[in-house]
PDB file of C-alpha atoms in Angstrom:
ATOM      1  CA  VAL A1325      98.350  99.085  94.273  1.00 68.00           C
ATOM      2  CA  ALA A1326      96.923  99.347  90.745  1.00 73.00           C
ATOM      3  CA  LYS A1327      99.700  97.100  89.357  1.00 75.00           C
ATOM      4  CA  LEU A1328      98.945  94.488  91.993  1.00 67.00           C
ATOM      5  CA  LEU A1329      95.294  94.646  90.793  1.00 70.00           C
ATOM      6  CA  ALA A1330      96.246  94.279  87.133  1.00 75.00           C
ATOM      7  CA  THR A1331      98.666  91.438  87.818  1.00 70.00           C
ATOM      8  CA  ARG A1332      96.003  89.738  89.954  1.00 65.00           C
ATOM      9  CA  LEU A1333      93.223  90.010  87.462  1.00 68.00           C
ATOM     10  CA  VAL A1334      95.484  88.708  84.485  1.00 69.00           C
ATOM     11  CA  ASN A1335      96.478  85.636  86.684  1.00 67.00           C
ATOM     12  CA  LEU A1336      93.023  84.531  88.008  1.00 64.00           C
ATOM     13  CA  ASN A1337      93.711  81.031  86.497  1.00 66.00           C
ATOM     14  CA  ARG A1338      96.491  80.656  89.050  1.00 73.00           C
ATOM     15  CA  VAL A1339      94.475  82.036  91.912  1.00 77.00           C
ATOM     16  CA  GLU A1340      95.646  79.430  94.539  1.00 78.00           C
ATOM     17  CA  VAL A1341      99.369  80.235  94.034  1.00 78.00           C
ATOM     18  CA  LEU A1342      99.132  84.056  93.887  1.00 79.00           C
ATOM     19  CA  TRP A1343      96.113  84.897  96.143  1.00 84.00           C
ATOM     20  CA  ARG A1344      97.993  84.897  99.592  1.00 87.00           C
ATOM     21  CA  PRO A1345     101.063  86.925  98.551  1.00 86.00           C
ATOM     22  CA  VAL A1346      99.076  89.507  96.702  1.00 83.00           C
ATOM     23  CA  THR A1347      96.457  89.936  99.392  1.00 87.00           C
ATOM     24  CA  ASN A1348      98.820  89.887 102.115  1.00 89.00           C
ATOM     25  CA  HIS A1349     100.552  92.844 100.605  1.00 88.00           C
ATOM     26  CA  LEU A1350      97.378  94.551 100.121  1.00 87.00           C
ATOM     27  CA  LEU A1351      96.389  93.870 103.785  1.00 89.00           C
ATOM     28  CA  GLU A1352      99.621  95.664 104.667  1.00 89.00           C
ATOM     29  CA  VAL A1353      98.459  98.653 102.525  1.00 88.00           C
ATOM     30  CA  ILE A1354      95.276  98.946 104.545  1.00 87.00           C
ATOM     31  CA  ILE A1355      97.142  99.764 107.787  1.00 87.00           C
ATOM     32  CA  HIS A1356      98.983 102.514 106.232  1.00 87.00           C
ATOM     33  CA  PRO A1357      98.311 105.864 108.071  1.00 88.00           C
ATOM     34  CA  LEU A1358      97.481 107.762 104.797  1.00 89.00           C
ATOM     35  CA  ASN A1359      93.707 107.609 104.348  1.00 87.00           C
ATOM     36  CA  ARG A1360      93.918 107.687 100.584  1.00 89.00           C
ATOM     37  CA  LEU A1361      96.205 104.800 100.264  1.00 88.00           C
ATOM     38  CA  ARG A1362      94.020 102.637 102.731  1.00 88.00           C
ATOM     39  CA  GLY A1363      91.248 103.391 100.671  1.00 89.00           C
ATOM     40  CA  TRP A1364      92.789 102.101  97.429  1.00 89.00           C
ATOM     41  CA  GLY A1365      93.929  98.934  99.144  1.00 88.00           C
ATOM     42  CA  ILE A1366      90.420  98.355 100.462  1.00 89.00           C
ATOM     43  CA  ASP A1367      88.951  98.892  96.977  1.00 90.00           C
ATOM     44  CA  VAL A1368      91.424  96.552  95.363  1.00 88.00           C
ATOM     45  CA  ILE A1369      90.852  93.707  97.998  1.00 90.00           C
ATOM     46  CA  THR A1370      87.155  93.897  97.507  1.00 89.00           C
ATOM     47  CA  MET A1371      87.318  94.207  93.855  1.00 88.00           C
ATOM     48  CA  LEU A1372      89.702  90.967  93.785  1.00 86.00           C
ATOM     49  CA  VAL A1373      87.400  89.074  95.987  1.00 89.00           C
ATOM     50  CA  ARG A1374      84.375  89.988  93.642  1.00 89.00           C
ATOM     51  CA  SER A1375      86.520  88.907  90.629  1.00 84.00           C
ATOM     52  CA  VAL A1376      87.596  85.596  91.943  1.00 83.00           C
ATOM     53  CA  ILE A1377      84.036  84.724  93.093  1.00 85.00           C
ATOM     54  CA  ARG A1378      82.767  85.270  89.669  1.00 84.00           C
ATOM     55  CA  CYS A1379      85.203  82.993  87.935  1.00 80.00           C
ATOM     56  CA  ASP A1380      84.522  79.425  86.826  1.00 78.00           C
ATOM     57  CA  TYR A1381      86.644  76.656  88.462  1.00 76.00           C
ATOM     58  CA  SER A1382      86.985  72.885  87.866  1.00 76.00           C
ATOM     59  CA  THR A1383      85.191  72.335  91.038  1.00 79.00           C
ATOM     60  CA  THR A1384      82.477  74.782  91.762  1.00 83.00           C
ATOM     61  CA  LEU A1385      83.243  77.304  94.436  1.00 81.00           C
ATOM     62  CA  LYS A1386      80.071  76.307  96.277  1.00 85.00           C
ATOM     63  CA  GLU A1387      81.637  72.783  96.826  1.00 89.00           C
ATOM     64  CA  ASN A1388      85.252  73.829  97.501  1.00 86.00           C
ATOM     65  CA  GLN A1389      85.422  74.746 101.119  1.00 90.00           C
ATOM     66  CA  ARG A1390      89.120  75.450 100.761  1.00 88.00           C
ATOM     67  CA  LEU A1391      88.853  78.058  98.109  1.00 86.00           C
ATOM     68  CA  GLN A1392      85.925  79.758  99.931  1.00 89.00           C
ATOM     69  CA  THR A1393      88.076  80.167 103.084  1.00 91.00           C
ATOM     70  CA  LEU A1394      90.909  81.341 101.089  1.00 89.00           C
ATOM     71  CA  PHE A1395      88.910  84.026  99.185  1.00 89.00           C
ATOM     72  CA  ILE A1396      86.916  85.362 102.265  1.00 89.00           C
ATOM     73  CA  SER A1397      89.887  85.541 104.670  1.00 92.00           C
ATOM     74  CA  PRO A1398      91.042  88.915 103.328  1.00 90.00           C
ATOM     75  CA  LEU A1399      87.533  90.317 104.195  1.00 88.00           C
ATOM     76  CA  ASN A1400      87.845  88.995 107.675  1.00 89.00           C
ATOM     77  CA  GLU A1401      91.192  90.812 108.017  1.00 88.00           C
ATOM     78  CA  LEU A1402      89.520  93.898 106.777  1.00 86.00           C
ATOM     79  CA  SER A1403      86.864  93.712 109.560  1.00 86.00           C
ATOM     80  CA  SER A1404      89.540  92.984 112.406  1.00 86.00           C
ATOM     81  CA  THR A1405      91.673  96.141 111.695  1.00 85.00           C
ATOM     82  CA  SER A1406      91.606  99.121 114.069  1.00 83.00           C
ATOM     83  CA  PHE A1407      90.748 101.842 111.376  1.00 83.00           C
ATOM     84  CA  VAL A1408      87.120 102.610 111.312  1.00 81.00           C
ATOM     85  CA  ASP A1409      87.097 103.563 107.609  1.00 80.00           C
ATOM     86  CA  VAL A1410      88.474 100.136 106.618  1.00 81.00           C
ATOM     87  CA  GLN A1411      85.749  98.505 108.805  1.00 79.00           C
ATOM     88  CA  GLN A1412      82.999 100.329 107.112  1.00 80.00           C
ATOM     89  CA  LYS A1413      84.054  99.366 103.689  1.00 75.00           C
TER      90      LYS A1413
END
């Protein structure tokens, strides 16, 4: 999980290419039965979303609906999981 975060943060300039594979893997982590691993997955997803929102893009994020949807979709997945601890975070 930590390696995925580090890889993702280094490659923020290629966000559109790497976003889905990395976040999809992390979304698999948040359904793991081990609470601690789920917690790490949640923390990494939320940290990544915050990081990509803070970045500068050629077209501002406010004007780019596609990127907005791309970045917010993992949070939507977090809220639709059956684990209460994931939904709360």
